């Protein structure tokens, strides 16, 4: 009985578009040298999204280039190009709305709803996202709190290929060693 219910939930999820099938999707948006990220990129008009080099994003983040709110009224979609610069980090569950420009080196906090352009080397967070501090100040705060840990050189594979389970275990073990030597 549980299997039948599970199959029904899966079929409903697929029909509603809440779940994805295992088919790999073609990348139709412009992206720099990192093609491994966790963002859902606008599936209606991905061609209006540009992502720079060294982009890192956390799970359930979304990048949009269209807005269908006008459709019921005028049978038209608002479409604006969304551009994300180089060396940008997009936090878990963050949403970048259509037409936004995110500058190089920016950090977008988890859960942020980005409704305005983000300047280079700044951090924004919240709903709507607001300026928190610049990246240099944030790094200094992290140093003072002692929460920055050396990343294994194997993580550079992220910029070339893909991190393996072994790379992740290496990082976890390194972190635990450093943490226990405090």
PDB file of C-alpha atoms in Angstrom:
ATOM      1  CA  UNK A   1       0.000   0.000   0.000  1.00  0.00           C
ATOM      2  CA  UNK A   2       2.844   2.400   0.892  1.00  0.00           C
ATOM      3  CA  UNK A   3       4.477   1.747  -2.490  1.00  0.00           C
ATOM      4  CA  UNK A   4       1.268   2.582  -4.336  1.00  0.00           C
ATOM      5  CA  UNK A   5       0.843   5.830  -2.399  1.00  0.00           C
ATOM      6  CA  UNK A   6       4.499   6.725  -3.024  1.00  0.00           C
ATOM      7  CA  UNK A   7       4.075   6.094  -6.781  1.00  0.00           C
ATOM      8  CA  UNK A   8       0.960   8.290  -6.818  1.00  0.00           C
ATOM      9  CA  UNK A   9       2.839  11.127  -5.039  1.00  0.00           C
ATOM     10  CA  UNK A  10       5.714  10.832  -7.512  1.00  0.00           C
ATOM     11  CA  UNK A  11       3.348  10.945 -10.508  1.00  0.00           C
ATOM     12  CA  UNK A  12       1.519  13.961  -9.067  1.00  0.00           C
ATOM     13  CA  UNK A  13       4.873  15.666  -8.443  1.00  0.00           C
ATOM     14  CA  UNK A  14       6.011  15.019 -12.013  1.00  0.00           C
ATOM     15  CA  UNK A  15       2.727  16.296 -13.454  1.00  0.00           C
ATOM     16  CA  UNK A  16       2.882  19.472 -11.344  1.00  0.00           C
ATOM     17  CA  UNK A  17       6.546  19.965 -12.189  1.00  0.00           C
ATOM     18  CA  UNK A  18       7.622  19.653  -8.563  1.00  0.00           C
ATOM     19  CA  UNK A  19       9.951  16.736  -9.290  1.00  0.00           C
ATOM     20  CA  UNK A  20      12.367  16.281 -12.136  1.00  0.00           C
ATOM     21  CA  UNK A  21      12.840  13.156 -14.159  1.00  0.00           C
ATOM     22  CA  UNK A  22      16.339  11.695 -14.355  1.00  0.00           C
ATOM     23  CA  UNK A  23      16.840  13.019 -17.886  1.00  0.00           C
ATOM     24  CA  UNK A  24      19.758  15.398 -18.133  1.00  0.00           C
ATOM     25  CA  UNK A  25      18.814  18.850 -19.309  1.00  0.00           C
ATOM     26  CA  UNK A  26      20.611  20.798 -21.974  1.00  0.00           C
ATOM     27  CA  UNK A  27      22.226  23.953 -20.657  1.00  0.00           C
ATOM     28  CA  UNK A  28      20.586  26.749 -22.627  1.00  0.00           C
ATOM     29  CA  UNK A  29      21.963  29.646 -20.601  1.00  0.00           C
ATOM     30  CA  UNK A  30      25.435  31.201 -20.792  1.00  0.00           C
ATOM     31  CA  UNK A  31      27.784  30.079 -18.008  1.00  0.00           C
ATOM     32  CA  UNK A  32      31.498  30.479 -17.425  1.00  0.00           C
ATOM     33  CA  UNK A  33      33.998  27.797 -16.548  1.00  0.00           C
ATOM     34  CA  UNK A  34      32.022  26.191 -13.704  1.00  0.00           C
ATOM     35  CA  UNK A  35      29.151  24.087 -14.908  1.00  0.00           C
ATOM     36  CA  UNK A  36      28.515  22.352 -11.605  1.00  0.00           C
ATOM     37  CA  UNK A  37      26.109  24.225  -9.395  1.00  0.00           C
ATOM     38  CA  UNK A  38      22.903  23.656  -7.462  1.00  0.00           C
ATOM     39  CA  UNK A  39      20.728  26.448  -8.856  1.00  0.00           C
ATOM     40  CA  UNK A  40      17.496  26.052 -10.756  1.00  0.00           C
ATOM     41  CA  UNK A  41      17.919  28.348 -13.746  1.00  0.00           C
ATOM     42  CA  UNK A  42      14.811  29.779 -15.413  1.00  0.00           C
ATOM     43  CA  UNK A  43      13.452  26.969 -17.578  1.00  0.00           C
ATOM     44  CA  UNK A  44      11.121  29.145 -19.662  1.00  0.00           C
ATOM     45  CA  UNK A  45      13.729  31.541 -21.024  1.00  0.00           C
ATOM     46  CA  UNK A  46      17.204  30.356 -19.908  1.00  0.00           C
ATOM     47  CA  UNK A  47      18.765  32.179 -22.869  1.00  0.00           C
ATOM     48  CA  UNK A  48      18.238  35.428 -20.933  1.00  0.00           C
ATOM     49  CA  UNK A  49      20.513  34.244 -18.092  1.00  0.00           C
ATOM     50  CA  UNK A  50      24.271  34.777 -18.091  1.00  0.00           C
ATOM     51  CA  UNK A  51      26.496  33.392 -15.317  1.00  0.00           C
ATOM     52  CA  UNK A  52      30.191  34.226 -15.063  1.00  0.00           C
ATOM     53  CA  UNK A  53      33.229  32.140 -14.132  1.00  0.00           C
ATOM     54  CA  UNK A  54      33.715  30.388 -10.783  1.00  0.00           C
ATOM     55  CA  UNK A  55      30.036  30.495  -9.818  1.00  0.00           C
ATOM     56  CA  UNK A  56      29.139  28.492  -6.717  1.00  0.00           C
ATOM     57  CA  UNK A  57      25.573  27.998  -5.555  1.00  0.00           C
ATOM     58  CA  UNK A  58      23.924  26.119  -2.745  1.00  0.00           C
ATOM     59  CA  UNK A  59      20.855  23.858  -3.065  1.00  0.00           C
ATOM     60  CA  UNK A  60      17.410  25.224  -3.907  1.00  0.00           C
ATOM     61  CA  UNK A  61      18.684  28.562  -5.175  1.00  0.00           C
ATOM     62  CA  UNK A  62      16.807  29.984  -8.159  1.00  0.00           C
ATOM     63  CA  UNK A  63      17.809  32.338 -10.970  1.00  0.00           C
ATOM     64  CA  UNK A  64      14.929  33.859 -12.961  1.00  0.00           C
ATOM     65  CA  UNK A  65      14.751  35.865 -16.182  1.00  0.00           C
ATOM     66  CA  UNK A  66      10.982  35.971 -16.587  1.00  0.00           C
ATOM     67  CA  UNK A  67       7.909  36.950 -14.618  1.00  0.00           C
ATOM     68  CA  UNK A  68       4.494  35.583 -15.570  1.00  0.00           C
ATOM     69  CA  UNK A  69       2.527  37.877 -13.230  1.00  0.00           C
ATOM     70  CA  UNK A  70       1.314  39.958 -16.178  1.00  0.00           C
ATOM     71  CA  UNK A  71       0.142  37.002 -18.232  1.00  0.00           C
ATOM     72  CA  UNK A  72      -3.431  36.822 -16.894  1.00  0.00           C
ATOM     73  CA  UNK A  73      -3.868  40.534 -17.547  1.00  0.00           C
ATOM     74  CA  UNK A  74      -2.227  41.143 -20.914  1.00  0.00           C
ATOM     75  CA  UNK A  75      -1.193  37.658 -22.093  1.00  0.00           C
ATOM     76  CA  UNK A  76       2.464  38.699 -21.975  1.00  0.00           C
ATOM     77  CA  UNK A  77       5.469  37.722 -19.869  1.00  0.00           C
ATOM     78  CA  UNK A  78       7.968  40.222 -18.537  1.00  0.00           C
ATOM     79  CA  UNK A  79      11.418  39.047 -19.670  1.00  0.00           C
ATOM     80  CA  UNK A  80      14.631  40.761 -18.569  1.00  0.00           C
ATOM     81  CA  UNK A  81      18.214  39.576 -18.813  1.00  0.00           C
ATOM     82  CA  UNK A  82      19.702  38.406 -15.533  1.00  0.00           C
ATOM     83  CA  UNK A  83      23.483  38.632 -15.297  1.00  0.00           C
ATOM     84  CA  UNK A  84      25.651  37.111 -12.589  1.00  0.00           C
ATOM     85  CA  UNK A  85      29.315  38.116 -12.520  1.00  0.00           C
ATOM     86  CA  UNK A  86      32.466  36.106 -11.862  1.00  0.00           C
ATOM     87  CA  UNK A  87      33.319  34.540  -8.479  1.00  0.00           C
ATOM     88  CA  UNK A  88      29.762  34.865  -7.146  1.00  0.00           C
ATOM     89  CA  UNK A  89      28.344  32.697  -4.342  1.00  0.00           C
ATOM     90  CA  UNK A  90      24.580  32.137  -4.171  1.00  0.00           C
ATOM     91  CA  UNK A  91      23.312  30.810  -0.825  1.00  0.00           C
ATOM     92  CA  UNK A  92      20.800  28.033  -0.208  1.00  0.00           C
ATOM     93  CA  UNK A  93      17.244  28.954  -1.138  1.00  0.00           C
ATOM     94  CA  UNK A  94      18.212  32.378  -2.473  1.00  0.00           C
ATOM     95  CA  UNK A  95      16.230  33.753  -5.407  1.00  0.00           C
ATOM     96  CA  UNK A  96      17.521  36.190  -8.018  1.00  0.00           C
ATOM     97  CA  UNK A  97      14.625  37.909  -9.766  1.00  0.00           C
ATOM     98  CA  UNK A  98      14.495  38.859 -13.476  1.00  0.00           C
ATOM     99  CA  UNK A  99      16.611  41.744 -14.698  1.00  0.00           C
ATOM    100  CA  UNK A 100      19.065  41.672 -11.787  1.00  0.00           C
ATOM    101  CA  UNK A 101      22.793  42.278 -12.254  1.00  0.00           C
ATOM    102  CA  UNK A 102      25.055  40.680  -9.626  1.00  0.00           C
ATOM    103  CA  UNK A 103      28.582  42.099  -9.585  1.00  0.00           C
ATOM    104  CA  UNK A 104      31.818  40.120  -9.475  1.00  0.00           C
ATOM    105  CA  UNK A 105      32.752  38.604  -6.123  1.00  0.00           C
ATOM    106  CA  UNK A 106      29.333  39.147  -4.539  1.00  0.00           C
ATOM    107  CA  UNK A 107      27.939  36.845  -1.869  1.00  0.00           C
ATOM    108  CA  UNK A 108      24.173  36.326  -1.695  1.00  0.00           C
ATOM    109  CA  UNK A 109      23.023  35.022   1.703  1.00  0.00           C
ATOM    110  CA  UNK A 110      20.852  31.956   2.187  1.00  0.00           C
ATOM    111  CA  UNK A 111      17.155  32.655   1.635  1.00  0.00           C
ATOM    112  CA  UNK A 112      17.769  36.103   0.162  1.00  0.00           C
ATOM    113  CA  UNK A 113      15.297  37.463  -2.357  1.00  0.00           C
ATOM    114  CA  UNK A 114      17.355  39.667  -4.675  1.00  0.00           C
ATOM    115  CA  UNK A 115      15.129  42.437  -6.040  1.00  0.00           C
ATOM    116  CA  UNK A 116      17.825  45.035  -6.844  1.00  0.00           C
ATOM    117  CA  UNK A 117      21.253  44.932  -8.459  1.00  0.00           C
ATOM    118  CA  UNK A 118      24.122  43.791  -6.230  1.00  0.00           C
ATOM    119  CA  UNK A 119      27.440  45.657  -6.343  1.00  0.00           C
ATOM    120  CA  UNK A 120      30.720  43.800  -6.773  1.00  0.00           C
ATOM    121  CA  UNK A 121      32.421  42.418  -3.640  1.00  0.00           C
ATOM    122  CA  UNK A 122      29.433  43.021  -1.386  1.00  0.00           C
ATOM    123  CA  UNK A 123      27.237  40.754   0.686  1.00  0.00           C
ATOM    124  CA  UNK A 124      23.449  40.953   0.636  1.00  0.00           C
ATOM    125  CA  UNK A 125      20.920  38.950   2.623  1.00  0.00           C
ATOM    126  CA  UNK A 126      17.273  39.035   3.667  1.00  0.00           C
ATOM    127  CA  UNK A 127      13.890  39.471   2.031  1.00  0.00           C
ATOM    128  CA  UNK A 128      14.196  41.726   0.183  1.00  0.00           C
ATOM    129  CA  UNK A 129      17.978  41.402   0.076  1.00  0.00           C
ATOM    130  CA  UNK A 130      19.812  44.326   1.642  1.00  0.00           C
ATOM    131  CA  UNK A 131      23.480  45.272   1.868  1.00  0.00           C
ATOM    132  CA  UNK A 132      25.161  43.644   4.881  1.00  0.00           C
ATOM    133  CA  UNK A 133      28.853  44.469   4.426  1.00  0.00           C
ATOM    134  CA  UNK A 134      31.645  44.200   1.907  1.00  0.00           C
ATOM    135  CA  UNK A 135      33.446  40.895   1.377  1.00  0.00           C
ATOM    136  CA  UNK A 136      36.712  42.104   2.970  1.00  0.00           C
ATOM    137  CA  UNK A 137      34.934  43.006   6.235  1.00  0.00           C
ATOM    138  CA  UNK A 138      33.129  39.655   6.249  1.00  0.00           C
ATOM    139  CA  UNK A 139      36.390  37.724   5.812  1.00  0.00           C
ATOM    140  CA  UNK A 140      37.961  39.697   8.694  1.00  0.00           C
ATOM    141  CA  UNK A 141      34.959  38.875  10.929  1.00  0.00           C
ATOM    142  CA  UNK A 142      35.313  35.180  10.045  1.00  0.00           C
ATOM    143  CA  UNK A 143      39.055  35.276  10.837  1.00  0.00           C
ATOM    144  CA  UNK A 144      38.400  36.884  14.237  1.00  0.00           C
ATOM    145  CA  UNK A 145      35.806  34.221  15.047  1.00  0.00           C
ATOM    146  CA  UNK A 146      38.209  31.445  13.981  1.00  0.00           C
ATOM    147  CA  UNK A 147      35.767  29.843  11.565  1.00  0.00           C
ATOM    148  CA  UNK A 148      37.888  29.760   8.396  1.00  0.00           C
ATOM    149  CA  UNK A 149      39.502  26.407   7.608  1.00  0.00           C
ATOM    150  CA  UNK A 150      41.986  25.554   4.873  1.00  0.00           C
ATOM    151  CA  UNK A 151      40.342  23.773   1.991  1.00  0.00           C
ATOM    152  CA  UNK A 152      42.228  20.801   0.496  1.00  0.00           C
ATOM    153  CA  UNK A 153      43.884  21.607  -2.824  1.00  0.00           C
ATOM    154  CA  UNK A 154      41.800  18.806  -4.383  1.00  0.00           C
ATOM    155  CA  UNK A 155      38.794  21.154  -4.161  1.00  0.00           C
ATOM    156  CA  UNK A 156      40.323  23.054  -7.079  1.00  0.00           C
ATOM    157  CA  UNK A 157      38.863  20.161  -9.117  1.00  0.00           C
ATOM    158  CA  UNK A 158      35.529  21.949  -8.717  1.00  0.00           C
ATOM    159  CA  UNK A 159      36.797  24.534 -11.186  1.00  0.00           C
ATOM    160  CA  UNK A 160      38.011  21.895 -13.612  1.00  0.00           C
ATOM    161  CA  UNK A 161      35.760  18.886 -13.299  1.00  0.00           C
ATOM    162  CA  UNK A 162      33.767  17.678 -10.342  1.00  0.00           C
ATOM    163  CA  UNK A 163      34.430  16.986  -6.701  1.00  0.00           C
ATOM    164  CA  UNK A 164      34.394  13.306  -5.830  1.00  0.00           C
ATOM    165  CA  UNK A 165      33.239  11.649  -2.618  1.00  0.00           C
ATOM    166  CA  UNK A 166      36.928  11.170  -1.780  1.00  0.00           C
ATOM    167  CA  UNK A 167      37.558  14.930  -2.041  1.00  0.00           C
ATOM    168  CA  UNK A 168      34.673  15.627   0.323  1.00  0.00           C
ATOM    169  CA  UNK A 169      35.859  13.010   2.843  1.00  0.00           C
ATOM    170  CA  UNK A 170      39.361  14.527   2.636  1.00  0.00           C
ATOM    171  CA  UNK A 171      37.924  17.945   3.504  1.00  0.00           C
ATOM    172  CA  UNK A 172      35.834  16.572   6.387  1.00  0.00           C
ATOM    173  CA  UNK A 173      38.826  14.729   7.856  1.00  0.00           C
ATOM    174  CA  UNK A 174      41.051  17.808   7.474  1.00  0.00           C
ATOM    175  CA  UNK A 175      38.447  19.975   9.189  1.00  0.00           C
ATOM    176  CA  UNK A 176      38.134  17.548  12.121  1.00  0.00           C
ATOM    177  CA  UNK A 177      41.932  17.377  12.510  1.00  0.00           C
ATOM    178  CA  UNK A 178      42.249  21.169  12.529  1.00  0.00           C
ATOM    179  CA  UNK A 179      39.294  21.601  14.861  1.00  0.00           C
ATOM    180  CA  UNK A 180      40.665  19.058  17.385  1.00  0.00           C
ATOM    181  CA  UNK A 181      44.100  20.746  17.405  1.00  0.00           C
ATOM    182  CA  UNK A 182      42.693  24.054  18.644  1.00  0.00           C
TER     183      UNK A 182
END
